[in-house]
Amino acid sequence: MFRKMGVYAVLAYVLYGLFFYWYLFYFANTKLPFEYQGTQADPATFLNGREIMLSEDYSKIKNLLFFLSTPFEWIFYFLILLFGFSKVFKKWAESSSKYRFLQIAIYLIWLSFFSFLATFPFNYISYSMSKRYHISTQTFPSWMKDELIGFWINYGTLLIIVPILYWLMKKSKKRWWLYSWLLSIPFTIFVMFLQPVVIDPLYNDFSPLKNKKLETEILAMANKAHIPANHVYEVDMAKKTNALNAYVTGIGSNARIVLWDTTLNRLSDKQILFIMAHEMCHYVEKHIYYGIAIYLVFSLLGLYLTYRIMNWTVTRWGKELKIPDVKDIRSVPLFFLVLSILTFAASPFTNLISRYEETRADKYAIQMTKDPESAISSFQILTRSGLSQVNPPLLVKIFRYDHPSMLDRISMLEEYEIKHRN
């Protein structure tokens, strides 16, 4: 029976992959609608023929990797259970230590290690493709260092979460999901508070903006918007990428507005001021805090569904998956599997909310700067630097885009420009 389950799972994954290959490379139409041709949103007006071809090719490959990598994670966890590797990891852990916490730590290092190996090909292909298309400038040793940092951060996080989670499962078979959610609230806020000052500096060097004239203009804009900001930070990303970015991160006193140095090198001061006004909107309209609230609502629903699905799965398929009880540490891959599927299923809704907030930020920025020319040109440069699709396929937009497409963003700015001019 378990062999059939494995074969069916792999076959389903292959069919799924073939569908998305056909959809992205043959079916999806990314051509601009007729009414937008010749406008400032038309790639033909700001990209040359080679850049348009490269952006289409790169986007197709990148999107295919996305749609293949997430279900591959599900297949990995399913096969780990089906072929008894989770049981083996537990056996190795129990033979290595008599202390429960150390047993969990050893179990998790084995699971994390094999997960890292299984997903490494996807990560490496993504890295090598970004190098081939001149998006990434990062050397392999530097990229590998970031991968290993990510591995240990992920392992450290699991080492905090999993022992508490399975302790709660033993203490309360029917309410562990609720207690886990309640504990996740302070943990989520604490991690977001630490992110800018502890986690982010592990990957890159941050420093106050060196261009003091620009910083003065940005802080004046922040003061106008009643934002208590004293610094704008820049981060050295040129050694890793040619892409551009700026963002708001952290909460409370650790909240930061961050500019990549690639953005500083490629955009004019007026364009940067538009980008900064966009980021300030996230602070003014409290998008970060709304984001936390939405995340907590989805995580509550997700943990409850995980509780129900895990119980049903173990009751029906526990023998085949080598899981005698939900609270047994061998069920960790099942927990990750269910949570990953639910997260993927929720992504259209979370992306929709994020796109709404980003549209709000674009409108706020253009109202503050009243400079549609700089705004449009900044989006055109962002498109060129990242080889982004101006008009992505529908499924890509639904599952991948937490920002509006460049077609939506530039056309909105053009409408403002026409209205403002009149």
GROMACS .gro file of C-alpha atoms in nm:
model
  422
    1MET     CA    1   0.000   0.000   0.000
    2PHE     CA    2   0.274   0.248   0.096
    3ARG     CA    3   0.449   0.190  -0.239
    4LYS     CA    4   0.131   0.284  -0.425
    5MET     CA    5   0.097   0.598  -0.212
    6GLY     CA    6   0.454   0.699  -0.298
    7VAL     CA    7   0.407   0.630  -0.670
    8TYR     CA    8   0.080   0.825  -0.679
    9ALA     CA    9   0.241   1.119  -0.497
   10VAL     CA   10   0.537   1.135  -0.737
   11LEU     CA   11   0.308   1.091  -1.039
   12ALA     CA   12   0.083   1.374  -0.917
   13TYR     CA   13   0.388   1.596  -0.876
   14VAL     CA   14   0.511   1.518  -1.228
   15LEU     CA   15   0.168   1.595  -1.378
   16TYR     CA   16   0.152   1.915  -1.174
   17GLY     CA   17   0.495   2.018  -1.302
   18LEU     CA   18   0.402   1.945  -1.663
   19PHE     CA   19   0.086   2.152  -1.626
   20PHE     CA   20   0.275   2.457  -1.505
   21TYR     CA   21   0.545   2.412  -1.770
   22TRP     CA   22   0.273   2.412  -2.036
   23TYR     CA   23   0.090   2.703  -1.871
   24LEU     CA   24   0.397   2.928  -1.837
   25PHE     CA   25   0.575   2.848  -2.164
   26TYR     CA   26   0.287   2.785  -2.405
   27PHE     CA   27  -0.053   2.893  -2.274
   28ALA     CA   28  -0.013   3.212  -2.067
   29ASN     CA   29  -0.033   3.532  -2.267
   30THR     CA   30   0.185   3.809  -2.125
   31LYS     CA   31   0.142   4.050  -2.413
   32LEU     CA   32   0.017   4.394  -2.321
   33PRO     CA   33  -0.353   4.458  -2.385
   34PHE     CA   34  -0.406   4.679  -2.689
   35GLU     CA   35  -0.515   4.982  -2.485
   36TYR     CA   36  -0.180   4.991  -2.302
   37GLN     CA   37   0.043   4.956  -2.607
   38GLY     CA   38   0.252   5.266  -2.662
   39THR     CA   39   0.189   5.394  -2.308
   40GLN     CA   40   0.464   5.436  -2.050
   41ALA     CA   41   0.370   5.092  -1.913
   42ASP     CA   42   0.460   4.932  -2.247
   43PRO     CA   43   0.803   4.761  -2.214
   44ALA     CA   44   0.874   4.855  -2.576
   45THR     CA   45   0.894   5.221  -2.469
   46PHE     CA   46   1.169   5.173  -2.210
   47LEU     CA   47   1.331   4.833  -2.283
   48ASN     CA   48   1.516   4.726  -2.595
   49GLY     CA   49   1.429   4.406  -2.780
   50ARG     CA   50   1.695   4.198  -2.606
   51GLU     CA   51   1.585   4.315  -2.260
   52ILE     CA   52   1.224   4.228  -2.337
   53MET     CA   53   1.326   3.879  -2.453
   54LEU     CA   54   1.548   3.826  -2.147
   55SER     CA   55   1.278   3.942  -1.905
   56GLU     CA   56   1.026   3.699  -2.056
   57ASP     CA   57   1.268   3.405  -2.050
   58TYR     CA   58   1.396   3.477  -1.700
   59SER     CA   59   1.046   3.527  -1.559
   60LYS     CA   60   0.921   3.199  -1.707
   61ILE     CA   61   1.208   3.002  -1.554
   62LYS     CA   62   1.182   3.182  -1.220
   63ASN     CA   63   0.806   3.125  -1.201
   64LEU     CA   64   0.840   2.759  -1.295
   65LEU     CA   65   1.097   2.709  -1.018
   66PHE     CA   66   0.857   2.867  -0.770
   67PHE     CA   67   0.566   2.641  -0.866
   68LEU     CA   68   0.789   2.331  -0.862
   69SER     CA   69   0.977   2.399  -0.538
   70THR     CA   70   0.684   2.435  -0.299
   71PRO     CA   71   0.508   2.104  -0.382
   72PHE     CA   72   0.851   1.937  -0.390
   73GLU     CA   73   0.875   2.023  -0.021
   74TRP     CA   74   0.545   1.842   0.034
   75ILE     CA   75   0.669   1.538  -0.155
   76PHE     CA   76   0.989   1.539   0.052
   77TYR     CA   77   0.807   1.537   0.386
   78PHE     CA   78   0.558   1.276   0.262
   79LEU     CA   79   0.835   1.039   0.149
   80ILE     CA   80   1.030   1.099   0.472
   81LEU     CA   81   0.726   0.962   0.656
   82LEU     CA   82   0.632   0.694   0.406
   83PHE     CA   83   0.976   0.533   0.391
   84GLY     CA   84   1.032   0.551   0.766
   85PHE     CA   85   1.312   0.808   0.773
   86SER     CA   86   1.135   1.001   1.047
   87LYS     CA   87   1.132   0.685   1.256
   88VAL     CA   88   1.503   0.636   1.186
   89PHE     CA   89   1.583   0.997   1.288
   90LYS     CA   90   1.402   0.940   1.617
   91LYS     CA   91   1.592   0.615   1.673
   92TRP     CA   92   1.927   0.789   1.613
   93ALA     CA   93   1.826   1.067   1.850
   94GLU     CA   94   1.723   0.829   2.128
   95SER     CA   95   2.042   0.627   2.094
   96SER     CA   96   2.252   0.945   2.117
   97SER     CA   97   2.107   1.095   2.435
   98LYS     CA   98   1.874   1.014   2.724
   99TYR     CA   99   1.759   1.376   2.761
  100ARG     CA  100   1.440   1.461   2.575
  101PHE     CA  101   1.546   1.810   2.467
  102LEU     CA  102   1.870   1.677   2.319
  103GLN     CA  103   1.677   1.399   2.147
  104ILE     CA  104   1.453   1.658   1.982
  105ALA     CA  105   1.759   1.867   1.889
  106ILE     CA  106   1.928   1.566   1.727
  107TYR     CA  107   1.608   1.464   1.548
  108LEU     CA  108   1.567   1.817   1.410
  109ILE     CA  109   1.928   1.846   1.292
  110TRP     CA  110   1.888   1.529   1.087
  111LEU     CA  111   1.553   1.639   0.943
  112SER     CA  112   1.688   1.989   0.870
  113PHE     CA  113   2.002   1.850   0.708
  114PHE     CA  114   1.815   1.620   0.470
  115SER     CA  115   1.563   1.895   0.394
  116PHE     CA  116   1.851   2.129   0.311
  117LEU     CA  117   2.003   1.868   0.078
  118ALA     CA  118   1.670   1.796  -0.091
  119THR     CA  119   1.589   2.160  -0.165
  120PHE     CA  120   1.948   2.265  -0.243
  121PRO     CA  121   1.918   2.190  -0.619
  122PHE     CA  122   1.623   2.430  -0.653
  123ASN     CA  123   1.806   2.700  -0.459
  124TYR     CA  124   2.122   2.653  -0.662
  125ILE     CA  125   1.938   2.657  -0.996
  126SER     CA  126   1.766   2.980  -0.890
  127TYR     CA  127   2.101   3.132  -0.795
  128SER     CA  128   2.275   3.018  -1.113
  129MET     CA  129   1.991   3.149  -1.330
  130SER     CA  130   2.006   3.491  -1.163
  131LYS     CA  131   2.382   3.490  -1.231
  132ARG     CA  132   2.331   3.393  -1.595
  133TYR     CA  133   2.082   3.674  -1.648
  134HIS     CA  134   2.304   3.922  -1.462
  135ILE     CA  135   2.061   3.980  -1.176
  136SER     CA  136   2.295   3.837  -0.915
  137THR     CA  137   2.654   3.956  -0.873
  138GLN     CA  138   2.715   3.731  -0.573
  139THR     CA  139   3.003   3.483  -0.571
  140PHE     CA  140   2.928   3.120  -0.495
  141PRO     CA  141   3.112   3.126  -0.156
  142SER     CA  142   2.912   3.435  -0.052
  143TRP     CA  143   2.586   3.274  -0.167
  144MET     CA  144   2.672   2.952   0.014
  145LYS     CA  145   2.748   3.149   0.331
  146ASP     CA  146   2.399   3.304   0.315
  147GLU     CA  147   2.246   2.960   0.263
  148LEU     CA  148   2.425   2.824   0.570
  149ILE     CA  149   2.327   3.125   0.780
  150GLY     CA  150   1.967   3.066   0.675
  151PHE     CA  151   2.001   2.697   0.767
  152TRP     CA  152   2.120   2.771   1.120
  153ILE     CA  153   1.865   3.047   1.178
  154ASN     CA  154   1.591   2.809   1.066
  155TYR     CA  155   1.730   2.530   1.287
  156GLY     CA  156   1.755   2.762   1.588
  157THR     CA  157   1.395   2.872   1.536
  158LEU     CA  158   1.278   2.509   1.517
  159LEU     CA  159   1.475   2.430   1.832
  160ILE     CA  160   1.263   2.687   2.015
  161ILE     CA  161   0.927   2.606   1.858
  162VAL     CA  162   0.918   2.226   1.824
  163PRO     CA  163   0.997   2.126   2.188
  164ILE     CA  164   0.731   2.367   2.316
  165LEU     CA  165   0.482   2.255   2.051
  166TYR     CA  166   0.517   1.884   2.133
  167TRP     CA  167   0.515   1.952   2.506
  168LEU     CA  168   0.181   2.126   2.456
  169MET     CA  169   0.056   1.832   2.248
  170LYS     CA  170   0.127   1.600   2.541
  171LYS     CA  171  -0.031   1.832   2.797
  172SER     CA  172  -0.346   1.910   2.597
  173LYS     CA  173  -0.444   1.679   2.314
  174LYS     CA  174  -0.744   1.894   2.211
  175ARG     CA  175  -0.619   2.248   2.280
  176TRP     CA  176  -0.250   2.243   2.188
  177TRP     CA  177  -0.319   2.438   1.870
  178LEU     CA  178  -0.479   2.724   2.068
  179TYR     CA  179  -0.205   2.740   2.331
  180SER     CA  180   0.059   2.728   2.057
  181TRP     CA  181  -0.107   3.022   1.885
  182LEU     CA  182  -0.123   3.224   2.207
  183LEU     CA  183   0.250   3.168   2.264
  184SER     CA  184   0.323   3.260   1.901
  185ILE     CA  185   0.194   3.615   1.953
  186PRO     CA  186   0.475   3.743   2.178
  187PHE     CA  187   0.727   3.530   1.986
  188THR     CA  188   0.626   3.686   1.650
  189ILE     CA  189   0.646   4.039   1.790
  190PHE     CA  190   0.982   3.964   1.954
  191VAL     CA  191   1.129   3.827   1.629
  192MET     CA  192   1.006   4.130   1.431
  193PHE     CA  193   1.162   4.358   1.693
  194LEU     CA  194   1.496   4.175   1.663
  195GLN     CA  195   1.493   4.138   1.284
  196PRO     CA  196   1.659   4.471   1.191
  197VAL     CA  197   1.929   4.465   1.459
  198VAL     CA  198   2.012   4.094   1.497
  199ILE     CA  199   1.903   3.886   1.198
  200ASP     CA  200   1.943   4.121   0.898
  201PRO     CA  201   2.304   4.223   0.988
  202LEU     CA  202   2.403   3.854   0.966
  203TYR     CA  203   2.355   3.878   0.589
  204ASN     CA  204   2.458   4.237   0.506
  205ASP     CA  205   2.620   4.549   0.649
  206PHE     CA  206   2.388   4.835   0.741
  207SER     CA  207   2.493   5.196   0.796
  208PRO     CA  208   2.329   5.541   0.813
  209LEU     CA  209   2.272   5.696   0.472
  210LYS     CA  210   2.596   5.860   0.358
  211ASN     CA  211   2.426   6.114   0.131
  212LYS     CA  212   2.337   6.364   0.404
  213LYS     CA  213   2.159   6.600   0.165
  214LEU     CA  214   1.929   6.321   0.055
  215GLU     CA  215   1.884   6.204   0.413
  216THR     CA  216   1.782   6.556   0.515
  217GLU     CA  217   1.518   6.562   0.239
  218ILE     CA  218   1.389   6.220   0.339
  219LEU     CA  219   1.371   6.313   0.708
  220ALA     CA  220   1.193   6.637   0.620
  221MET     CA  221   0.938   6.430   0.432
  222ALA     CA  222   0.911   6.195   0.730
  223ASN     CA  223   0.856   6.490   0.963
  224LYS     CA  224   0.581   6.618   0.733
  225ALA     CA  225   0.416   6.278   0.764
  226HIS     CA  226   0.463   6.283   1.146
  227ILE     CA  227   0.707   5.992   1.140
  228PRO     CA  228   0.961   6.004   1.428
  229ALA     CA  229   1.260   5.899   1.215
  230ASN     CA  230   1.618   6.003   1.292
  231HIS     CA  231   1.804   5.796   1.034
  232VAL     CA  232   1.765   5.631   0.697
  233TYR     CA  233   1.979   5.321   0.649
  234GLU     CA  234   2.159   5.192   0.344
  235VAL     CA  235   2.273   4.835   0.293
  236ASP     CA  236   2.558   4.710   0.074
  237MET     CA  237   2.376   4.494  -0.180
  238ALA     CA  238   2.580   4.580  -0.491
  239LYS     CA  239   2.817   4.292  -0.420
  240LYS     CA  240   2.520   4.053  -0.434
  241THR     CA  241   2.272   4.185  -0.689
  242ASN     CA  242   2.192   4.436  -0.961
  243ALA     CA  243   1.829   4.453  -0.849
  244LEU     CA  244   1.691   4.755  -0.664
  245ASN     CA  245   1.490   4.765  -0.343
  246ALA     CA  246   1.383   4.969  -0.043
  247TYR     CA  247   1.170   4.858   0.250
  248VAL     CA  248   1.044   4.917   0.602
  249THR     CA  249   1.132   4.656   0.863
  250GLY     CA  250   1.101   4.607   1.237
  251ILE     CA  251   0.859   4.752   1.488
  252GLY     CA  252   0.870   5.004   1.770
  253SER     CA  253   1.204   5.169   1.836
  254ASN     CA  254   1.376   4.921   1.603
  255ALA     CA  255   1.170   5.015   1.295
  256ARG     CA  256   1.393   5.109   1.003
  257ILE     CA  257   1.361   5.253   0.656
  258VAL     CA  258   1.624   5.082   0.442
  259LEU     CA  259   1.763   5.160   0.096
  260TRP     CA  260   1.979   4.923  -0.103
  261ASP     CA  261   2.296   5.089  -0.232
  262THR     CA  262   2.199   4.969  -0.581
  263THR     CA  263   1.891   5.190  -0.551
  264LEU     CA  264   2.108   5.484  -0.448
  265ASN     CA  265   2.342   5.421  -0.740
  266ARG     CA  266   2.076   5.383  -1.008
  267LEU     CA  267   1.796   5.625  -0.914
  268SER     CA  268   1.795   6.004  -0.898
  269ASP     CA  269   1.715   6.186  -0.574
  270LYS     CA  270   1.362   6.263  -0.696
  271GLN     CA  271   1.300   5.898  -0.778
  272ILE     CA  272   1.434   5.792  -0.438
  273LEU     CA  273   1.207   6.044  -0.265
  274PHE     CA  274   0.908   5.881  -0.434
  275ILE     CA  275   1.028   5.538  -0.320
  276MET     CA  276   1.077   5.670   0.035
  277ALA     CA  277   0.731   5.828   0.038
  278HIS     CA  278   0.593   5.489  -0.061
  279GLU     CA  279   0.773   5.322   0.230
  280MET     CA  280   0.659   5.594   0.472
  281CYS     CA  281   0.299   5.514   0.389
  282HIS     CA  282   0.347   5.168   0.539
  283TYR     CA  283   0.439   5.340   0.867
  284VAL     CA  284   0.171   5.611   0.849
  285GLU     CA  285  -0.109   5.365   0.772
  286LYS     CA  286   0.031   5.107   1.016
  287HIS     CA  287   0.060   4.835   0.751
  288ILE     CA  288   0.325   4.653   0.954
  289TYR     CA  289   0.089   4.619   1.250
  290TYR     CA  290  -0.204   4.523   1.029
  291GLY     CA  291   0.027   4.267   0.872
  292ILE     CA  292   0.103   4.118   1.212
  293ALA     CA  293  -0.268   4.107   1.297
  294ILE     CA  294  -0.358   3.940   0.967
  295TYR     CA  295  -0.072   3.691   1.010
  296LEU     CA  296  -0.197   3.601   1.357
  297VAL     CA  297  -0.554   3.549   1.232
  298PHE     CA  298  -0.434   3.324   0.951
  299SER     CA  299  -0.197   3.138   1.185
  300LEU     CA  300  -0.484   3.070   1.431
  301LEU     CA  301  -0.695   2.924   1.151
  302GLY     CA  302  -0.392   2.739   1.013
  303LEU     CA  303  -0.301   2.579   1.346
  304TYR     CA  304  -0.660   2.470   1.404
  305LEU     CA  305  -0.682   2.313   1.058
  306THR     CA  306  -0.341   2.152   1.110
  307TYR     CA  307  -0.469   2.000   1.436
  308ARG     CA  308  -0.776   1.857   1.263
  309ILE     CA  309  -0.592   1.732   0.954
  310MET     CA  310  -0.310   1.573   1.156
  311ASN     CA  311  -0.555   1.386   1.378
  312TRP     CA  312  -0.753   1.263   1.077
  313THR     CA  313  -0.438   1.160   0.889
  314VAL     CA  314  -0.283   0.971   1.179
  315THR     CA  315  -0.613   0.796   1.257
  316ARG     CA  316  -0.652   0.681   0.896
  317TRP     CA  317  -0.294   0.647   0.768
  318GLY     CA  318  -0.083   0.637   1.085
  319LYS     CA  319   0.038   0.282   1.022
  320GLU     CA  320   0.150   0.353   0.665
  321LEU     CA  321   0.324   0.678   0.770
  322LYS     CA  322   0.486   0.517   1.078
  323ILE     CA  323   0.323   0.766   1.316
  324PRO     CA  324   0.167   0.597   1.622
  325ASP     CA  325   0.036   0.923   1.769
  326VAL     CA  326   0.018   1.292   1.675
  327LYS     CA  327   0.220   1.389   1.983
  328ASP     CA  328   0.505   1.154   1.880
  329ILE     CA  329   0.808   1.344   1.747
  330ARG     CA  330   0.787   1.134   1.430
  331SER     CA  331   0.487   1.346   1.324
  332VAL     CA  332   0.703   1.660   1.277
  333PRO     CA  333   0.728   1.613   0.897
  334LEU     CA  334   0.348   1.577   0.884
  335PHE     CA  335   0.312   1.902   1.079
  336PHE     CA  336   0.544   2.082   0.835
  337LEU     CA  337   0.368   1.923   0.536
  338VAL     CA  338   0.020   2.032   0.641
  339LEU     CA  339   0.133   2.380   0.744
  340SER     CA  340   0.316   2.430   0.412
  341ILE     CA  341   0.010   2.325   0.210
  342LEU     CA  342  -0.215   2.559   0.409
  343THR     CA  343   0.033   2.846   0.372
  344PHE     CA  344   0.040   2.795  -0.004
  345ALA     CA  345  -0.340   2.777  -0.016
  346ALA     CA  346  -0.364   3.103   0.181
  347SER     CA  347  -0.112   3.288  -0.037
  348PRO     CA  348  -0.372   3.423  -0.286
  349PHE     CA  349  -0.552   3.594   0.004
  350THR     CA  350  -0.241   3.727   0.178
  351ASN     CA  351  -0.100   3.847  -0.156
  352LEU     CA  352  -0.429   4.023  -0.234
  353ILE     CA  353  -0.414   4.209   0.098
  354SER     CA  354  -0.048   4.297   0.038
  355ARG     CA  355  -0.120   4.426  -0.313
  356TYR     CA  356  -0.395   4.648  -0.171
  357GLU     CA  357  -0.152   4.796   0.084
  358GLU     CA  358   0.113   4.850  -0.183
  359THR     CA  359  -0.141   5.026  -0.406
  360ARG     CA  360  -0.230   5.248  -0.112
  361ALA     CA  361   0.140   5.324  -0.066
  362ASP     CA  362   0.182   5.415  -0.434
  363LYS     CA  363  -0.114   5.654  -0.415
  364TYR     CA  364   0.016   5.806  -0.093
  365ALA     CA  365   0.363   5.855  -0.245
  366ILE     CA  366   0.239   6.028  -0.558
  367GLN     CA  367   0.009   6.254  -0.353
  368MET     CA  368   0.306   6.350  -0.134
  369THR     CA  369   0.567   6.402  -0.409
  370LYS     CA  370   0.336   6.510  -0.695
  371ASP     CA  371   0.606   6.396  -0.936
  372PRO     CA  372   0.458   6.127  -1.166
  373GLU     CA  373   0.749   6.151  -1.409
  374SER     CA  374   1.002   6.044  -1.144
  375ALA     CA  375   0.763   5.780  -1.010
  376ILE     CA  376   0.705   5.621  -1.352
  377SER     CA  377   1.072   5.628  -1.447
  378SER     CA  378   1.168   5.467  -1.114
  379PHE     CA  379   0.931   5.175  -1.184
  380GLN     CA  380   1.071   5.144  -1.535
  381ILE     CA  381   1.425   5.120  -1.395
  382LEU     CA  382   1.308   4.866  -1.135
  383THR     CA  383   1.161   4.657  -1.417
  384ARG     CA  384   1.485   4.668  -1.615
  385SER     CA  385   1.713   4.591  -1.319
  386GLY     CA  386   1.511   4.287  -1.209
  387LEU     CA  387   1.400   4.171  -1.557
  388SER     CA  388   1.043   4.174  -1.425
  389GLN     CA  389   0.740   4.096  -1.633
  390VAL     CA  390   0.521   4.403  -1.677
  391ASN     CA  391   0.209   4.191  -1.729
  392PRO     CA  392   0.257   3.853  -1.553
  393PRO     CA  393   0.027   3.552  -1.610
  394LEU     CA  394  -0.283   3.536  -1.389
  395LEU     CA  395  -0.173   3.238  -1.175
  396VAL     CA  396   0.168   3.394  -1.121
  397LYS     CA  397   0.008   3.717  -1.008
  398ILE     CA  398  -0.230   3.532  -0.774
  399PHE     CA  399   0.026   3.306  -0.607
  400ARG     CA  400   0.349   3.508  -0.632
  401TYR     CA  401   0.281   3.880  -0.646
  402ASP     CA  402   0.256   4.059  -0.313
  403HIS     CA  403   0.298   4.387  -0.508
  404PRO     CA  404   0.082   4.507  -0.797
  405SER     CA  405   0.222   4.431  -1.141
  406MET     CA  406   0.422   4.705  -1.311
  407LEU     CA  407   0.136   4.740  -1.559
  408ASP     CA  408  -0.102   4.825  -1.274
  409ARG     CA  409   0.144   5.056  -1.100
  410ILE     CA  410   0.260   5.256  -1.401
  411SER     CA  411  -0.088   5.286  -1.554
  412MET     CA  412  -0.220   5.421  -1.220
  413LEU     CA  413   0.058   5.683  -1.220
  414GLU     CA  414  -0.017   5.772  -1.583
  415GLU     CA  415  -0.381   5.832  -1.494
  416TYR     CA  416  -0.269   6.060  -1.211
  417GLU     CA  417  -0.031   6.242  -1.446
  418ILE     CA  418  -0.308   6.307  -1.701
  419LYS     CA  419  -0.552   6.419  -1.435
  420HIS     CA  420  -0.294   6.640  -1.265
  421ARG     CA  421  -0.188   6.795  -1.595
  422ASN     CA  422  -0.548   6.877  -1.684
   0.00000   0.00000   0.00000
